[in-house]
Tab-separated table of C-alpha atoms in Angstrom:
chain	number	residue	atom	x	y	z
J	143	MET	CA	14.286	-10.277	-2.492
J	144	LYS	CA	17.842	-9.680	-3.881
J	145	ASP	CA	19.063	-11.922	-6.187
J	146	ASP	CA	21.353	-14.797	-5.314
J	147	GLU	CA	25.100	-13.146	-4.979
J	148	VAL	CA	27.081	-16.459	-6.724
J	149	ILE	CA	30.451	-16.791	-6.080
J	150	SER	CA	32.488	-19.251	-8.380
J	151	LEU	CA	34.965	-21.548	-6.467
J	152	ASP	CA	38.905	-20.751	-7.892
J	153	ASP	CA	40.652	-23.169	-9.653
J	154	GLU	CA	42.576	-24.651	-6.434
J	155	GLY	CA	39.120	-25.303	-4.480
J	156	GLU	CA	37.028	-26.097	-7.168
J	157	ARG	CA	37.273	-29.515	-6.012
J	158	GLN	CA	34.222	-30.429	-3.807
J	159	MET	CA	35.031	-30.277	-0.137
J	160	ASP	CA	34.453	-33.833	1.796
J	161	ALA	CA	31.477	-33.941	4.469
J	162	SER	CA	32.701	-35.043	7.944
J	163	ASP	CA	31.235	-34.207	11.192
J	164	GLU	CA	33.574	-31.599	11.235
J	165	LEU	CA	30.829	-29.575	9.029
J	166	LEU	CA	28.278	-29.362	12.103
J	167	GLN	CA	30.905	-29.064	14.721
J	168	MET	CA	30.467	-25.402	14.697
J	169	ALA	CA	28.970	-22.866	16.652
J	170	THR	CA	26.815	-21.635	14.015
J	171	PRO	CA	23.807	-22.830	12.476
J	172	SER	CA	24.993	-25.900	9.801
J	173	ALA	CA	22.909	-28.837	7.744
J	174	LEU	CA	23.979	-30.747	5.507
J	175	LEU	CA	21.416	-31.161	2.642
J	176	THR	CA	20.427	-33.623	0.070
J	177	LEU	CA	20.619	-31.939	-3.863
J	178	ALA	CA	16.321	-32.126	-3.429
J	179	GLY	CA	16.945	-29.949	-0.380
J	180	ALA	CA	16.116	-32.568	2.501
J	181	ILE	CA	17.619	-32.298	5.799
J	182	ARG	CA	20.266	-35.448	6.319
J	183	SER	CA	22.134	-34.062	9.320
J	184	LEU	CA	22.048	-31.037	11.156
J	185	ASN	CA	23.820	-29.024	14.476
J	186	ALA	CA	22.118	-28.244	17.372
J	187	ALA	CA	22.284	-24.346	16.685
J	188	MET	CA	20.019	-25.038	13.316
J	189	ALA	CA	17.947	-27.413	15.118
J	190	ARG	CA	17.274	-24.179	17.386
J	191	THR	CA	17.541	-21.453	14.876
J	192	LEU	CA	14.493	-23.614	12.841
J	193	GLY	CA	12.580	-23.503	16.504
J	194	ARG	CA	12.601	-27.326	16.319
J	195	SER	CA	14.330	-30.455	17.628
J	196	VAL	CA	16.793	-32.742	15.598
J	197	GLU	CA	14.597	-35.214	15.274
J	198	GLN	CA	11.867	-33.671	14.282
J	199	CYS	CA	14.149	-31.609	11.889
J	200	VAL	CA	16.057	-35.157	10.482
J	201	GLY	CA	13.878	-35.743	6.698
J	202	ARG	CA	12.226	-33.099	6.366
J	203	GLY	CA	12.465	-30.039	3.511
J	204	PHE	CA	15.062	-27.290	4.409
J	205	GLY	CA	12.381	-24.844	2.614
J	206	ASP	CA	9.656	-26.737	4.591
J	207	LEU	CA	10.745	-25.448	7.863
J	208	LEU	CA	10.983	-21.923	6.852
J	209	PRO	CA	8.589	-19.446	6.758
J	210	ALA	CA	6.271	-19.919	3.376
J	211	SER	CA	7.830	-16.503	2.018
J	212	GLN	CA	11.041	-17.888	2.080
J	213	LEU	CA	10.882	-21.277	-0.010
J	214	THR	CA	11.246	-19.874	-3.327
J	215	ALA	CA	14.789	-18.121	-2.450
J	216	VAL	CA	16.109	-21.760	0.037
J	217	LYS	CA	15.465	-23.413	-3.694
J	218	SER	CA	17.366	-21.475	-6.018
J	219	LEU	CA	19.997	-21.351	-2.776
J	220	VAL	CA	19.997	-25.109	-3.223
J	221	ALA	CA	19.972	-25.576	-6.686
J	222	HIS	CA	22.641	-22.796	-7.772
J	223	ALA	CA	25.083	-24.717	-4.701
J	224	ALA	CA	23.957	-28.289	-6.445
J	225	THR	CA	23.620	-27.661	-10.270
J	226	THR	CA	26.232	-24.776	-11.296
J	227	LYS	CA	28.634	-26.371	-8.275
J	228	THR	CA	29.804	-22.658	-7.082
J	229	VAL	CA	29.437	-21.217	-3.520
J	230	ALA	CA	25.611	-19.108	-3.298
J	231	MET	CA	25.120	-16.804	-0.392
J	232	ARG	CA	21.531	-15.756	0.567
J	233	VAL	CA	19.650	-13.474	3.230
J	234	LEU	CA	17.314	-15.929	4.882
J	235	GLU	CA	15.013	-15.604	7.659
J	236	PHE	CA	14.740	-18.549	10.119
J	237	PRO	CA	11.459	-19.079	12.243
J	238	GLY	CA	13.635	-18.962	15.428
J	239	PRO	CA	13.497	-20.541	19.074
J	240	GLY	CA	10.949	-17.624	20.328
J	241	THR	CA	8.766	-15.447	19.362
J	242	ALA	CA	11.493	-13.299	17.255
J	243	SER	CA	12.430	-14.963	13.533
J	244	VAL	CA	16.121	-15.297	13.140
J	245	VAL	CA	17.664	-13.015	9.884
J	246	CYS	CA	20.908	-14.733	8.863
J	247	LEU	CA	22.859	-14.683	5.884
J	248	VAL	CA	23.137	-18.652	4.813
J	249	GLU	CA	25.996	-20.175	2.251
J	250	ALA	CA	25.358	-23.639	0.301
J	251	ARG	CA	28.057	-24.940	-1.439
J	252	PRO	CA	28.675	-28.474	-2.557
J	253	VAL	CA	30.767	-30.974	-0.826
J	254	ASN	CA	30.652	-35.151	-0.849
J	255	ASP	CA	29.402	-37.732	1.535
J	256	PRO	CA	33.292	-39.081	2.236
J	257	VAL	CA	31.056	-42.637	3.211
J	258	GLY	CA	29.005	-43.077	0.044
J	259	GLY	CA	30.322	-40.541	-2.935
J	260	GLU	CA	26.266	-39.067	-2.055
J	261	SER	CA	26.175	-35.691	-3.869
J	262	LEU	CA	25.426	-33.175	-1.058
J	263	VAL	CA	24.567	-29.317	-0.020
J	264	TRP	CA	26.284	-27.723	2.868
J	265	VAL	CA	24.583	-24.916	4.945
J	266	HIS	CA	25.843	-23.426	7.218
J	267	SER	CA	25.191	-19.125	8.596
J	268	LEU	CA	27.700	-16.651	8.486
J	269	ASN	CA	29.031	-14.012	10.604
J	270	ALA	CA	27.223	-10.363	9.451
J	271	GLY	CA	28.351	-8.858	12.426
J	272	ASN	CA	30.336	-6.768	10.665
J	273	ASP	CA	27.168	-5.266	8.108
J	274	LEU	CA	23.941	-6.245	9.951
J	275	GLY	CA	22.784	-3.558	7.458
J	276	ALA	CA	23.047	-6.510	4.657
J	277	LEU	CA	20.338	-8.491	6.378
J	278	LEU	CA	18.047	-5.690	5.614
J	279	ILE	CA	17.748	-5.198	2.058
J	280	PRO	CA	15.616	-7.782	1.518
J	281	PHE	CA	12.877	-6.115	4.090
J	282	ARG	CA	13.706	-2.858	2.761
J	283	LEU	CA	12.949	-3.923	-1.231
J	284	ALA	CA	10.176	-5.894	0.059
J	285	ALA	CA	8.803	-3.084	1.502
J	286	LYS	CA	9.042	-0.659	-1.303
J	287	ALA	CA	7.341	-3.511	-3.772
J	288	ALA	CA	4.445	-3.188	-1.610
J	289	ASN	CA	4.096	0.579	-0.889
J	290	LEU	CA	5.636	0.249	2.924
J	291	GLY	CA	7.224	1.645	4.657
J	292	LEU	CA	9.971	0.157	7.135
J	293	CYS	CA	11.951	1.783	10.727
J	294	THR	CA	13.472	0.740	13.907
J	295	TYR	CA	13.003	1.191	17.146
J	296	SER	CA	16.051	1.042	19.515
J	297	PRO	CA	14.606	0.853	23.394
J	298	GLN	CA	17.888	1.994	24.574
J	299	GLU	CA	18.290	5.192	22.585
J	300	ARG	CA	14.363	5.264	22.288
J	301	GLU	CA	14.886	6.651	19.210
J	302	LEU	CA	13.302	5.502	15.295
J	303	GLU	CA	15.185	4.727	12.555
J	304	TRP	CA	13.701	5.229	8.698
J	305	LEU	CA	15.317	2.132	6.771
J	306	GLY	CA	13.564	2.981	3.962
J	307	GLY	CA	10.943	1.613	1.814
J	308	ALA	CA	7.822	3.672	-0.225
J	309	PRO	CA	9.213	7.500	-1.378
J	310	ALA	CA	5.963	8.776	-0.610
J	311	LEU	CA	6.191	7.606	3.529
J	312	ALA	CA	9.741	8.470	3.619
J	313	ALA	CA	8.732	12.186	2.802
J	314	LEU	CA	6.471	11.740	6.119
J	315	PHE	CA	9.859	11.502	7.752
J	316	PRO	CA	12.426	14.031	6.771
J	317	GLU	CA	14.906	13.487	8.872
J	318	ALA	CA	16.844	10.097	9.393
J	319	SER	CA	16.075	9.318	12.706
J	320	MET	CA	13.340	11.264	15.260
J	321	SER	CA	13.494	11.273	19.303
J	322	LEU	CA	9.875	9.021	20.698
J	323	SER	CA	9.395	12.240	22.351
J	324	GLU	CA	8.882	13.450	19.268
J	325	VAL	CA	6.766	10.930	17.634
J	326	VAL	CA	4.230	11.072	20.583
J	327	ARG	CA	3.820	14.868	20.074
J	328	ARG	CA	3.254	14.518	16.190
J	329	VAL	CA	0.561	11.703	16.781
J	330	HIS	CA	-2.849	12.586	17.573
J	331	PRO	CA	-3.213	12.553	21.943
J	332	ASP	CA	-6.338	9.965	21.755
J	333	ASP	CA	-3.920	7.497	20.018
J	334	ARG	CA	-1.062	7.801	22.402
J	335	GLY	CA	-1.588	4.863	24.211
J	336	ALA	CA	-1.809	2.622	21.003
J	337	LEU	CA	1.411	4.016	19.867
J	338	ARG	CA	3.524	3.233	23.218
J	339	ARG	CA	1.598	-0.021	23.356
J	340	LEU	CA	2.702	-0.741	20.160
J	341	VAL	CA	6.838	0.138	20.705
J	342	ARG	CA	6.442	-2.219	23.751
J	343	SER	CA	4.837	-5.083	21.844
J	344	THR	CA	6.341	-8.839	22.432
J	345	ALA	CA	5.352	-10.714	19.740
J	346	ALA	CA	6.284	-11.564	16.595
J	347	ARG	CA	4.490	-9.525	14.631
J	348	SER	CA	1.745	-7.228	16.753
J	349	PRO	CA	-1.466	-5.978	15.639
J	350	TRP	CA	-2.040	-3.092	12.952
J	351	THR	CA	-2.533	-0.267	14.927
J	352	ARG	CA	-4.127	3.390	13.418
J	353	LEU	CA	-2.189	6.014	13.876
J	354	ARG	CA	-3.005	9.788	13.191
J	355	PHE	CA	0.359	11.407	12.137
J	356	LEU	CA	0.779	15.612	12.305
J	357	THR	CA	3.557	16.040	9.521
J	358	GLU	CA	5.717	19.164	9.258
J	359	ARG	CA	3.311	20.780	6.564
J	360	ASP	CA	0.353	20.140	9.765
J	361	ASP	CA	-1.690	18.060	7.648
J	362	TRP	CA	-3.018	14.536	9.145
J	363	HIS	CA	-2.305	11.136	7.504
J	364	LEU	CA	-3.548	7.867	8.761
J	365	LEU	CA	-0.821	5.665	9.206
J	366	VAL	CA	-1.057	1.566	9.668
J	367	CYS	CA	1.488	0.425	11.544
J	368	ARG	CA	2.578	-2.885	12.863
J	369	ALA	CA	5.484	-4.037	14.987
J	370	ARG	CA	7.804	-7.387	14.363
J	371	ARG	CA	11.190	-8.648	16.368
J	372	LEU	CA	13.707	-9.927	14.496
J	373	ILE	CA	16.838	-11.004	15.159
J	374	LEU	CA	20.168	-9.878	13.537
J	375	GLY	CA	22.434	-12.938	12.954
J	376	SER	CA	22.861	-16.108	14.586
J	377	GLY	CA	22.767	-15.268	18.482
J	378	GLY	CA	22.642	-11.212	17.150
J	379	PRO	CA	20.635	-8.224	18.713
J	380	GLU	CA	16.931	-8.651	18.605
J	381	PRO	CA	15.692	-4.595	17.469
J	382	VAL	CA	12.114	-3.776	16.985
J	383	PHE	CA	10.906	-3.087	13.612
J	384	GLY	CA	8.206	-0.606	12.336
J	385	VAL	CA	6.178	-1.638	9.126
J	386	ILE	CA	3.946	1.973	8.316
J	387	ARG	CA	1.445	1.906	5.279
J	388	ASP	CA	-0.541	4.874	5.114
J	389	ASP	CA	-4.022	4.255	4.249
J	390	THR	CA	-4.744	8.431	4.234
J	391	LYS	CA	-6.113	8.221	0.583
J	392	ARG	CA	-7.869	4.870	1.478
J	393	GLU	CA	-9.860	6.179	4.036
J	394	ALA	CA	-10.914	8.934	2.554
J	395	ARG	CA	-11.921	7.002	-0.205
J	396	ARG	CA	-14.201	4.668	2.223
J	397	ARG	CA	-15.507	7.842	3.841
J	398	ARG	CA	-16.605	9.384	0.259
J	399	ALA	CA	-18.252	5.767	-0.588
J	400	LYS	CA	-19.831	5.543	2.554
J	401	ASP	CA	-21.364	8.800	2.089
J	402	ALA	CA	-22.488	8.319	-1.104
J	403	LEU	CA	-24.340	5.045	0.231
J	404	SER	CA	-25.999	6.562	2.758
J	405	ALA	CA	-26.904	9.982	0.800
J	406	GLU	CA	-28.346	7.017	-1.860
J	407	ARG	CA	-30.773	5.587	0.864
J	408	GLN	CA	-31.578	8.718	2.146
J	409	ARG	CA	-33.152	9.527	-1.731
J	410	ALA	CA	-34.807	5.745	-2.220
J	411	ASP	CA	-36.743	6.740	1.695
J	412	GLU	CA	-37.440	10.182	0.347
J	413	ILE	CA	-39.077	8.543	-3.523
J	414	ALA	CA	-40.409	5.938	-1.318
J	415	ALA	CA	-41.949	8.050	1.051
J	416	PHE	CA	-43.136	11.016	-1.913
J	417	SER	CA	-44.455	7.598	-3.882
J	418	SER	CA	-46.830	6.726	-0.664
J	419	ALA	CA	-47.935	9.920	0.018
J	420	VAL	CA	-48.810	10.750	-3.570
J	421	MET	CA	-50.733	7.067	-3.681
J	422	THR	CA	-52.506	8.002	-0.342
J	423	ALA	CA	-54.102	11.363	-1.678
J	424	VAL	CA	-57.363	11.559	-2.760
J	425	THR	CA	-58.602	15.130	-3.153
J	426	GLU	CA	-57.498	17.327	-6.221
J	427	GLN	CA	-55.642	19.703	-2.674
J	428	GLU	CA	-54.015	16.940	-1.243
J	429	VAL	CA	-52.263	15.750	-4.324
J	430	GLN	CA	-51.241	19.852	-4.391
J	431	GLN	CA	-49.958	19.251	-1.277
J	432	VAL	CA	-47.830	16.055	-1.806
J	433	VAL	CA	-46.423	17.719	-5.250
J	434	LEU	CA	-45.278	21.125	-4.198
J	435	THR	CA	-44.001	20.441	-0.703
J	436	ARG	CA	-42.336	17.186	-1.402
J	437	LEU	CA	-41.489	17.035	-4.885
J	438	ALA	CA	-38.736	18.968	-5.433
J	439	ALA	CA	-36.530	17.572	-2.236
J	440	THR	CA	-37.096	14.575	-2.983
J	441	PHE	CA	-35.778	14.576	-6.879
J	442	GLY	CA	-33.232	17.250	-5.815
J	443	GLY	CA	-34.966	20.371	-8.112
J	444	THR	CA	-35.447	23.220	-7.257
J	445	GLY	CA	-39.040	24.238	-7.554
J	446	ALA	CA	-42.344	22.278	-8.179
J	447	ALA	CA	-45.213	23.041	-10.818
J	448	LEU	CA	-48.263	21.146	-11.077
J	449	ALA	CA	-50.640	21.959	-13.701
J	450	PHE	CA	-54.701	20.791	-13.618
J	451	ILE	CA	-57.233	20.461	-16.754
J	452	THR	CA	-60.196	22.292	-16.028
J	453	GLN	CA	-62.344	23.075	-19.484
J	454	GLY	CA	-59.483	23.014	-21.529
J	455	ARG	CA	-57.452	25.298	-19.967
J	456	LEU	CA	-54.205	24.994	-17.542
J	457	ARG	CA	-54.353	25.877	-13.729
J	458	VAL	CA	-50.798	25.464	-12.813
J	459	SER	CA	-49.846	26.313	-9.146
J	460	SER	CA	-46.454	26.218	-8.061
J	461	ASP	CA	-44.153	26.465	-5.043
J	462	ALA	CA	-42.902	29.892	-6.030
J	463	GLY	CA	-39.482	27.853	-6.806
J	464	ILE	CA	-40.304	27.907	-10.768
J	465	PRO	CA	-39.181	30.088	-13.478
J	466	ILE	CA	-41.245	32.298	-14.447
J	467	PRO	CA	-42.349	31.861	-17.844
J	468	VAL	CA	-43.936	28.224	-16.462
J	469	ALA	CA	-45.870	29.727	-13.891
J	470	ALA	CA	-47.427	32.298	-16.428
J	471	LEU	CA	-48.922	29.015	-18.199
J	472	HIS	CA	-51.510	29.547	-15.909
J	473	GLY	CA	-54.737	29.966	-18.142
J	474	LEU	CA	-53.554	29.258	-21.327
J	475	PRO	CA	-55.444	26.943	-23.055
J	476	LEU	CA	-54.293	23.609	-24.804
J	477	GLY	CA	-52.994	23.492	-28.123
J	478	VAL	CA	-50.214	21.632	-27.594
J	479	VAL	CA	-48.566	18.841	-26.613
J	480	PHE	CA	-48.107	19.626	-22.463
J	481	LYS	CA	-45.395	17.309	-21.011
J	482	CYS	CA	-44.206	16.873	-17.498
J	483	HIS	CA	-40.946	15.143	-16.789
J	484	ALA	CA	-39.900	13.756	-13.457
J	485	HIS	CA	-36.625	12.613	-13.425
J	486	ILE	CA	-35.420	10.505	-10.516
J	487	ARG	CA	-31.483	10.050	-10.906
J	488	SER	CA	-28.554	7.192	-8.886
J	489	ASP	CA	-25.485	6.315	-9.434
J	490	ALA	CA	-26.592	3.465	-12.144
J	491	ARG	CA	-29.410	4.598	-13.828
J	492	VAL	CA	-32.036	7.438	-15.101
J	493	THR	CA	-35.523	6.320	-15.357
J	494	ALA	CA	-37.893	9.379	-16.709
J	495	ALA	CA	-41.723	9.020	-16.381
J	496	TRP	CA	-43.584	11.121	-18.430
J	497	TYR	CA	-47.342	12.551	-17.431
J	498	ASP	CA	-49.316	13.061	-21.309
J	499	SER	CA	-52.269	15.268	-19.895
J	500	ALA	CA	-53.859	16.100	-22.907
J	501	VAL	CA	-53.984	16.441	-26.695
J	502	LEU	CA	-55.543	18.619	-28.764
J	503	SER	CA	-55.723	18.898	-32.940
C-alpha cells in the first residue's frame, strides 16, 4: 500500500474545524470518529458504503467495519490526523452495499465537538473522478508485491487493458490493451468457456480459473485468473478487474514431483516382486531365471550375472548384457574374495547388499 499522503494545514487554517451536523450533511460518505477510531456519528452515504445501517455502525471501530486488509491503513490514517493535527489522505477499500467493494480516496482531519470540546477526527470521501487511476495504485503495488498481474475488462468496449503488476506477467501482454476476441483466440479451445464465464461473473470475487494461454512466442502458459468487481469512488463506475497468476513453472514442478513419485512407487513394486521371486525360488535353475530376467531391470542396470561355486571354481551365467571380462570369469578358481554388489537406490538413501561367496587362503 502507498504511504499516507500528509498535507499540513497552513497558518491561517491551523485552528481545528468545529465538528457539527454540517459535516455529515454532505452527499458523499462522511463520519466523525473518536481519537481511538470508534464511530461517533455518520451519514447515510457512509453507512451504505460500509454495507450496514447507521445504527449498526455507531459505536463500532471504523477499521473493524472494513476488510481486514484495510485495518492497518485505517489506523495509520486516523492516527496521523489525531496526533499530528494534519490532514491525511489515503485510498481505502469499503465493503459496499452490494457484491462489489467501493474504493474511495478518504481524507481525515482533526475537528472539535462544539458542545463538549472533545477532539474528533472527521473522515470523508473525496471526489476522485478526475483521476480514477490513482484509486488503483495500491492494488497495482499489492499485485506486483505478490507476483500477480492486474488488468481491467470493459464489457462495453469488449477490451482488456493491462494495469500493471509483475514484470514477468507483463511480458506476456506486450500491448497495453487487447480485444476480447484476441484473448479468446489465444486461449486453449477447451478453456474458452471458462474464460467467458470469468468475464461475465457478477460475484465480488470469482473462483480462481485455470486458462492455457498461447503467447506471441508460440509457447503455452498456464494462467490462473480471478475476476473482481470494484466501484471506483462513491457512485463511480464499476469495471471488472482481473487478477492473474502465472502457474506455468509451478505446474511443471508439480508434474515432475508427481512423475518422480510414480517412478519411486514403481521401483518399490518391482523390488518387492524381485524379492518375492527370489524367496520362492527353490532350485538352482529357478534362482538363475529370477536373477537373469529381473535383476537388471529392477535395479536399473544394463545387465546381470550370476555365479555359482562348484568344486572351487566359478560357474558364471548372464543375460548377455554384462561386459565380456565378467563372463570370462567362468571356470576360474577362487583365489581371491569375489563380491557381488547389488545397489538399491532411492532419492533419500543408498543401500548396498554384499554377498561373500567364498574365501580361499
